[in-house]
Amino acid sequence: MMTGMLTGRALTGAVWLVLSRFTGRFIDLFTLVVLARILSPADFGLTALAMTLISTLDMVLEVPIIQALLRRRSFDDEDLNTGFTLGLIRSLVFVLVILAAAWPFAQLYDDDRLLPLLMVLSVAPFMRGISNPAMVRFARDLSFRQTFLTEVVGKVTAFAVAVIIVLSGGGYWAIAANTVMAAVATVAGTYVIVPYRPRLSLRRFRQFAGFAGWFSVAQVCAALNWQLDRILLGRHLDATSFGRYAIASDLSVFPTQSVVGPAMQAVMAAFSSINTDPARMRTAFLKAARFVMMVSIPVGVGIAVTADLVVQIVLGDKWLPAAPILQVLSLAVLPVAYHQVFASFSLALDRPAYLFQISAAECLLRLAAIPAGLWLAAVPGVLGARLAVAVVMFVVYMAYVRRLGGIGLRAQLRNLWRVVLAAAAMGAAVTLLRPVVDPVLPGAILDLAVLALAGAAVYVAALRALGIVISPRNRFGLRDG
């Protein structure tokens, strides 16, 4: 039976985190809608190319301060000071690396505009590195309303600045300003909500070192996993084509980043509270994994079968060549949701080494598959490689769940097969309905709304027919019929 920590405060915390991230991502999406209609795909391509280096270094140099504090049973001001100091060191190192790499990067991609763009964009990771570590107190209490407030204020501020710049003729600098201002305003908000006067200290460094060591090594592989295709395509595509690929890739991860990612912090806290009871951990993982996939799979399938409508509504007609890219990538990112549950499971059991092993395996697969796909068939080859790697990695995730939690592959498949079948039924229904609905309805928005409602109805009905009932009275809203 699932522990009470996965209900009550844990679920309330998860709701606040999901609401926070979803609201923030909705503001990001609205910002994208505005900017995409004013700027060109080439503008987005240039910024996305700069963000390739920024994001890669940001992931490689990430120091998991909050995660390291959250997994401990207690902490004091000295721990917070050490966490802040580590974050500051990380931020300073990040800026120095960018200063050293900016000119060679601009020369490699033959565009001098990248040099000042990289300098400006580096402000965002610097600010995130010095975020208030005392916010972990709210996370420990599973109270995430404060996170909601800081993130939403940051996103609204960034949107306002971006709109002012783009309407003033600032071009692609509006995209950069949106990224930077979101980080600046959010971090400032953390110090307003939790008054904390940081002091430089490394007295508790050893207590961070073991956890951060494995995590940092894993992040090197994770950075290559997420950015390898962009690094390669940035050299082979023009700015317009690369911009379309980058934005389609960003849209494909919207559901995972908006809903699943933020909920995992609350789930990790809940896992940590029962990590001495293997039976409860197994039950908790299966229920959390099924709930997460029950949300992620239908959304990914739905985007895949309506990708052209999504692109037309969100980005406009000039972005329609990105629709086939979004169609494939929305399916390729589905296993990521399962990995996020496993990551929380692994960290709660103090096995960060497993995350490194998984990232290393995926890195090797991508290093083999993506360059081969690019060489054989350009962008379609890269898309096929990403889809193939996703399938293989899902099997790897299940194998590590069995290794860590003693949950067999058959048990994991039994846990998910009905969700997959219901999503497949939904996808088939929407695909068959489109030739009937598309010619009749007057616009893309109404078309997508009707298809989404019909798909949701088919999905829920299929779940019920297969024995999964959505009920607010049950944990995670589920019970088996």
C-alpha atoms as one frame of an Amber mdcrd trajectory, in Angstrom:
protein
   0.000   0.000   0.000   1.324   3.433  -0.951   2.598   5.477   1.940   0.676
   8.541   3.039   3.619  10.728   2.022   2.695  10.156  -1.608  -0.691  11.647
  -0.863  -1.553  14.694   1.173   1.379  17.101   1.342   3.389  15.309  -1.349
   0.576  15.512  -3.877  -0.199  19.095  -2.884   3.460  19.953  -3.353   3.504
  18.201  -6.708   0.434  20.164  -7.779   2.105  23.468  -6.869   5.296  22.487
  -8.701   3.368  21.375 -11.765   1.291  24.556 -11.653   4.451  26.625 -11.295
   6.255  24.983 -14.182   3.156  24.761 -16.355   2.335  28.432 -15.824   5.928
  29.358 -16.538   5.997  27.226 -19.655   2.654  28.662 -20.758   4.150  32.148
 -20.471   7.175  30.892 -22.436   4.823  29.490 -25.052   2.905  32.762 -25.268
   6.207  34.622 -25.593   7.198  32.247 -28.384   3.869  32.846 -30.143   4.480
  36.607 -30.075   8.149  36.483 -31.080   7.701  33.806 -33.759   5.270  36.030
 -35.638   7.632  39.008 -35.600  11.044  37.402 -35.908  12.269  34.953 -38.543
  13.316  31.315 -38.115  16.860  32.527 -38.819  16.729  34.750 -35.730  15.716
  31.769 -33.635  18.377  29.666 -35.326  21.145  32.096 -34.366  19.987  32.254
 -30.747  19.528  28.477 -30.597  23.084  28.018 -31.841  24.421  30.226 -29.041
  22.232  28.408 -26.527  23.780  25.119 -27.645  27.086  26.134 -26.056  25.418
  27.858 -23.087  23.160  24.883 -22.301  25.938  22.339 -22.707  28.276  24.129
 -20.302  25.395  24.877 -17.944  24.615  21.175 -17.636  28.258  20.098 -17.421
  29.028  22.574 -14.635  25.758  22.174 -12.744  26.130  21.773  -8.981  23.045
  20.065  -7.488  22.819  22.187  -4.342  19.105  21.778  -3.682  19.129  18.047
  -4.464  22.114  17.459  -2.199  20.448  19.325   0.672  17.056  17.748   0.068
  18.303  14.186   0.366  19.814  14.858   3.813  17.750  14.391   6.956  18.868
  17.738   8.437  20.907  20.816   7.517  21.861  24.140   9.071  23.117  27.582
   8.019  26.628  26.273   7.511  25.293  23.795   4.962  23.444  26.619   3.200
  26.572  28.776   3.171  28.609  25.950   1.684  25.919  25.382  -0.933  25.861
  29.068  -1.850  29.661  29.215  -2.071  29.760  26.180  -4.353  27.107  27.785
  -6.538  29.061  31.024  -6.724  32.271  29.205  -7.662  30.360  27.328 -10.318
  28.960  30.584 -11.737  32.375  32.221 -11.886  33.899  29.191 -13.599  31.025
  29.195 -16.078  31.638  32.820 -17.058  35.396  32.235 -17.426  34.788  29.232
 -19.692  32.359  31.215 -21.843  34.866  34.068 -22.127  37.478  31.592 -23.316
  35.191  29.664 -25.672  33.104  32.459 -27.217  35.516  33.584 -29.932  36.527
  30.068 -31.094  32.849  29.078 -31.121  31.930  32.090 -33.254  34.755  31.259
 -35.672  33.766  27.591 -35.834  30.230  28.484 -36.884  31.404  31.465 -38.981
  29.180  34.087 -37.381  30.648  37.004 -35.402  27.229  37.822 -33.933  27.645
  34.794 -31.664  30.378  36.502 -29.639  28.288  39.256 -27.969  25.254  36.968
 -27.869  27.146  34.402 -25.817  28.352  37.073 -23.406  24.814  38.248 -22.720
  23.284  34.778 -22.496  25.905  33.689 -19.949  24.244  35.988 -17.387  21.320
  33.567 -16.994  23.348  30.523 -15.828  25.459  32.803 -13.630  22.359  34.030
 -11.818  20.886  30.538 -11.424  24.128  29.468  -9.776  23.722  32.002  -6.980
  20.048  31.302  -6.327  18.995  31.279  -2.668  19.799  27.822  -1.187  17.459
  28.526   1.736  14.548  27.814  -0.617  15.273  24.150   0.174  13.390  24.640
   3.451  10.160  24.949   1.511  11.022  21.903  -0.572  11.716  19.892   2.590
   8.262  20.842   3.898   6.739  20.035   0.484   5.559  23.637   0.201   6.064
  24.947  -3.316   3.812  27.974  -3.482   6.913  30.127  -3.055   8.513  28.493
  -6.085   5.348  29.235  -8.031   5.490  32.922  -7.120   9.165  33.422  -7.969
   9.001  31.589 -11.290   5.827  33.285 -12.477   7.098  36.762 -11.564  10.347
  35.989 -13.375   8.568  34.790 -16.525   6.180  37.756 -16.642   9.065  40.190
 -16.221  11.020  38.467 -18.976   8.023  38.532 -21.322   7.521  42.252 -20.798
  11.184  43.023 -21.496  11.251  40.789 -24.595   8.158  42.417 -26.072   9.548
  45.916 -25.503  12.810  44.986 -27.225  11.249  43.233 -30.209   8.763  46.059
 -30.808  11.689  48.486 -30.643  13.396  46.637 -33.485  15.854  44.692 -31.343
  15.491  41.524 -33.390  17.014  38.370 -31.931  18.148  40.288 -28.836  14.555
  39.984 -27.620  15.017  36.205 -27.380  18.252  36.642 -25.434  16.683  39.231
 -23.129  13.793  36.895 -22.349  16.217  34.162 -21.267  18.357  36.456 -19.129
  15.575  38.426 -17.433  13.702  35.269 -16.454  16.757  34.090 -14.501  17.547
  37.495 -12.973  14.005  38.169 -11.759  13.469  34.621 -10.474  16.694  34.548
  -8.464  15.997  37.998  -7.034  12.587  36.724  -5.983  14.091  33.839  -4.002
  15.960  36.320  -1.784  12.828  38.414  -1.280  10.747  35.419  -0.180  13.430
  33.897   2.063  15.688  36.552   3.628  19.108  34.931   3.685  22.489  36.591
   4.028  25.015  34.304   2.352  28.472  33.857   3.770  31.367  32.302   1.940
  32.236  28.946   3.452  33.370  25.491   2.342  33.335  23.867   5.773  30.753
  21.277   4.690  32.284  20.658   1.271  32.840  16.951   1.914  29.155  16.422
   2.506  28.415  17.745  -0.981  31.407  16.247  -2.784  30.344  12.606  -3.069
  26.867  13.361  -4.319  27.961  16.203  -6.587  30.814  14.122  -8.012  28.617
  11.409  -9.507  25.980  13.943 -10.480  28.485  16.147 -12.296  29.960  13.254
 -14.237  26.465  12.186 -15.237  25.741  15.759 -16.368  28.631  15.658 -18.838
  26.976  12.732 -20.580  23.529  14.295 -20.240  24.765  17.492 -21.902  26.014
  15.537 -24.906  22.795  13.546 -24.998  20.630  16.648 -25.210  22.833  18.831
 -27.381  24.709  16.494 -29.761  22.137  16.747 -32.539  22.149  20.555 -32.323
  25.937  20.719 -32.249  26.128  18.670 -35.458  23.154  20.204 -37.264  24.343
  23.729 -36.436  27.323  23.073 -38.699  25.321  21.497 -41.543  22.123  23.570
 -41.733  21.465  27.192 -42.583  20.136  29.397 -39.772  16.514  29.139 -40.962
  16.456  25.332 -41.108  18.322  25.057 -37.826  15.870  27.455 -36.194  12.946
  25.278 -37.266  14.619  22.155 -35.926  15.514  23.814 -32.604  12.021  25.198
 -31.989  10.384  21.882 -32.922  12.709  20.167 -30.460  11.801  22.663 -27.738
   8.084  22.188 -28.360   8.437  18.410 -28.188   9.677  18.530 -24.578   7.074
  21.034 -23.440   4.806  18.420 -21.744   7.695  16.731 -19.927   9.259  19.967
 -18.739   5.915  21.483 -17.774   4.313  18.633 -15.866   6.593  15.689 -15.162
   9.852  17.465 -14.309   8.579  19.722 -11.534   6.495  16.961  -9.955   9.601
  14.832  -9.501  10.975  16.997  -6.690   7.930  16.210  -4.579   8.052  12.562
  -5.621  11.736  12.357  -4.643  10.922  13.797  -1.226   8.199  11.177  -0.832
  10.515   8.375  -1.977  13.163   9.561   0.487  10.721   9.231   3.363  10.235
   5.486   2.725  13.629   4.509   1.316  14.228   1.995   4.120  11.186  -0.079
   3.122  11.846  -1.927  -0.180   8.273  -3.176  -0.593   6.786   0.291  -0.224
   9.407   1.719  -2.562   8.506  -0.794  -5.259   4.817  -0.004  -4.957   5.516
   3.726  -4.912   7.642   3.526  -8.051   5.088   1.546 -10.023   2.253   3.893
  -9.143   4.302   7.024  -9.797   5.611   5.638 -13.114   2.167   4.672 -14.353
   0.701   8.038 -13.417   3.520   9.920 -15.140   3.289   7.831 -18.304  -0.494
   8.042 -18.265  -0.084  11.803 -18.710   2.985  11.855 -20.974   2.145   9.189
 -23.542  -1.235  10.529 -24.744   0.110  14.080 -24.928   3.088  12.953 -27.015
   0.913  10.855 -29.305  -1.609  13.673 -29.593   1.078  16.143 -30.667   2.439
  13.624 -33.173  -0.901  13.178 -34.971  -1.695  16.923 -34.998   1.796  18.389
 -35.386   0.886  20.555 -38.373  -2.002  22.148 -36.488   0.160  22.729 -33.399
   2.881  24.434 -35.444   0.381  26.527 -37.397  -1.346  27.753 -34.223   1.730
  28.327 -32.083   4.270  29.548 -34.619   2.437  30.527 -37.802   2.419  29.346
 -41.402   6.069  30.216 -42.079   7.057  27.537 -39.546   5.053  24.662 -41.129
   8.214  22.878 -42.399   8.948  22.200 -38.700   5.804  20.046 -38.344   7.346
  16.725 -39.522  10.242  17.301 -37.112   7.870  17.887 -34.203   5.888  14.800
 -35.191   8.866  12.487 -34.719  10.440  14.206 -31.727   7.201  14.246 -29.715
   7.406  10.439 -29.761  11.179  10.252 -29.272  11.034  12.136 -25.952   8.375
   9.908 -24.334  10.845   7.607 -22.495  12.312  10.678 -20.771   9.308  10.789
 -18.414  10.043   7.230 -17.253  13.686   8.138 -16.719  12.694  11.098 -14.561
  10.773   8.829 -12.209  13.734   6.456 -12.074  16.093   9.375 -11.384  14.054
  10.375  -8.313  13.937   6.725  -7.273  17.710   6.373  -7.663  18.584   9.560
  -5.786  16.223   8.691  -2.945  18.074   5.381  -2.587  21.444   7.167  -2.749
  22.497   5.538  -6.026  23.553   8.502  -8.198  26.123   6.255  -9.889  23.259
   4.554 -11.723  22.319   7.858 -13.333  25.855   8.207 -14.620  25.815   4.679
 -16.035  22.537   5.339 -17.845  23.743   8.681 -19.209  26.982   7.082 -20.375
  25.102   4.315 -22.182  22.839   6.838 -23.907  25.818   9.009 -24.781  27.555
   6.109 -26.512  24.391   5.254 -28.431  23.902   8.844 -29.575  27.552   9.268
 -30.542  27.143   6.251 -32.817  23.607   6.772 -34.123  23.197  10.521 -34.660
  26.342  11.187 -36.763  25.484   8.080 -38.790  21.926   9.311 -39.301  23.184
  12.755 -40.325  25.625  11.227 -42.810  23.021   8.881 -44.321  19.968  11.108
 -44.568  20.595  14.586 -43.065  17.722  15.773 -40.827  15.462  12.719 -41.433
  18.395  10.510 -40.517  18.947  12.400 -37.254  15.246  12.083 -36.419  15.303
   8.345 -37.102  18.410   7.974 -34.953  16.802   9.818 -32.053  13.711   7.630
 -32.248  15.793   4.439 -32.318  17.905   5.569 -29.369  14.741   6.372 -27.403
  13.406   2.836 -27.858  16.683   1.252 -26.770  17.003   3.558 -23.773  13.520
   2.732 -22.541  14.624  -0.890 -22.280  17.757   0.266 -20.450  15.648   2.262
 -17.977  13.531  -0.780 -17.206  16.641  -2.911 -16.729  17.994  -0.440 -14.175
  14.674  -0.316 -12.354  14.919  -4.095 -11.990  18.504  -3.806 -10.789  17.792
  -1.069  -8.264  14.301  -1.873  -7.042  13.874  -5.543  -7.809  10.926  -4.842
 -10.148  11.066  -7.239 -13.081  10.640  -6.241 -16.717   7.378  -8.155 -16.919
   5.971  -6.310 -13.901   6.942  -2.974 -15.415   5.343  -3.831 -18.741   2.180
  -5.016 -16.994   2.140  -1.674 -15.221   2.100   0.272 -18.507   0.623  -1.829
 -21.314  -2.931  -0.577 -20.818  -1.791   3.038 -20.913   0.099   2.400 -24.166
  -2.863   0.606 -25.727  -5.283   3.370 -24.730  -2.967   6.033 -26.187  -2.646
   4.018 -29.410  -6.442   3.849 -29.657  -6.586   7.606 -29.146  -3.978   8.223
 -31.847  -5.777   5.966 -34.310  -9.125   7.637 -33.600  -7.735  11.142 -34.138
  -5.964  10.062 -37.335  -9.187   8.566 -38.729 -11.199  11.596 -37.651  -8.956
  14.206 -39.271 -10.106  13.668 -42.900 -13.658  14.173 -41.689 -13.069  17.158
 -39.400 -10.351  19.138 -41.218 -12.382  20.137 -44.312 -15.420  21.121 -42.246
 -14.019  23.334 -39.495 -13.059  26.929 -40.403  -9.753  27.299 -38.583  -6.795
  25.434 -37.088  -7.668  26.374 -33.493 -11.197  24.978 -33.663  -9.920  21.964
 -35.587  -7.336  21.151 -32.919  -9.809  21.744 -30.088 -12.342  19.293 -31.542
  -9.667  16.672 -32.215  -8.212  17.096 -28.714 -11.605  16.652 -27.059 -12.407
  13.625 -29.184  -8.989  12.117 -28.493  -9.300  12.707 -24.747 -12.723  11.061
 -24.714 -11.416   8.014 -26.571  -8.396   7.781 -24.280 -10.386   7.925 -21.048
 -12.944   5.456 -22.396 -10.172   3.089 -23.486  -8.508   3.298 -20.060 -11.803
   2.486 -18.385 -12.470  -0.407 -20.750  -9.012  -1.759 -19.947  -9.620  -1.528
 -16.207  -7.976   1.777 -15.208 -10.394   4.178 -13.574  -9.511   7.823 -12.974
 -10.834   8.729  -9.541  -9.943  11.642  -7.194 -10.573   9.369  -4.205  -7.586
   7.158  -5.018  -3.854   7.728  -4.831  -2.607   9.402  -7.975  -6.243   9.447
  -9.089  -6.055   5.831 -10.278  -7.453   2.504  -9.405  -7.526  -0.765 -11.280
 -10.952  -1.931 -12.282
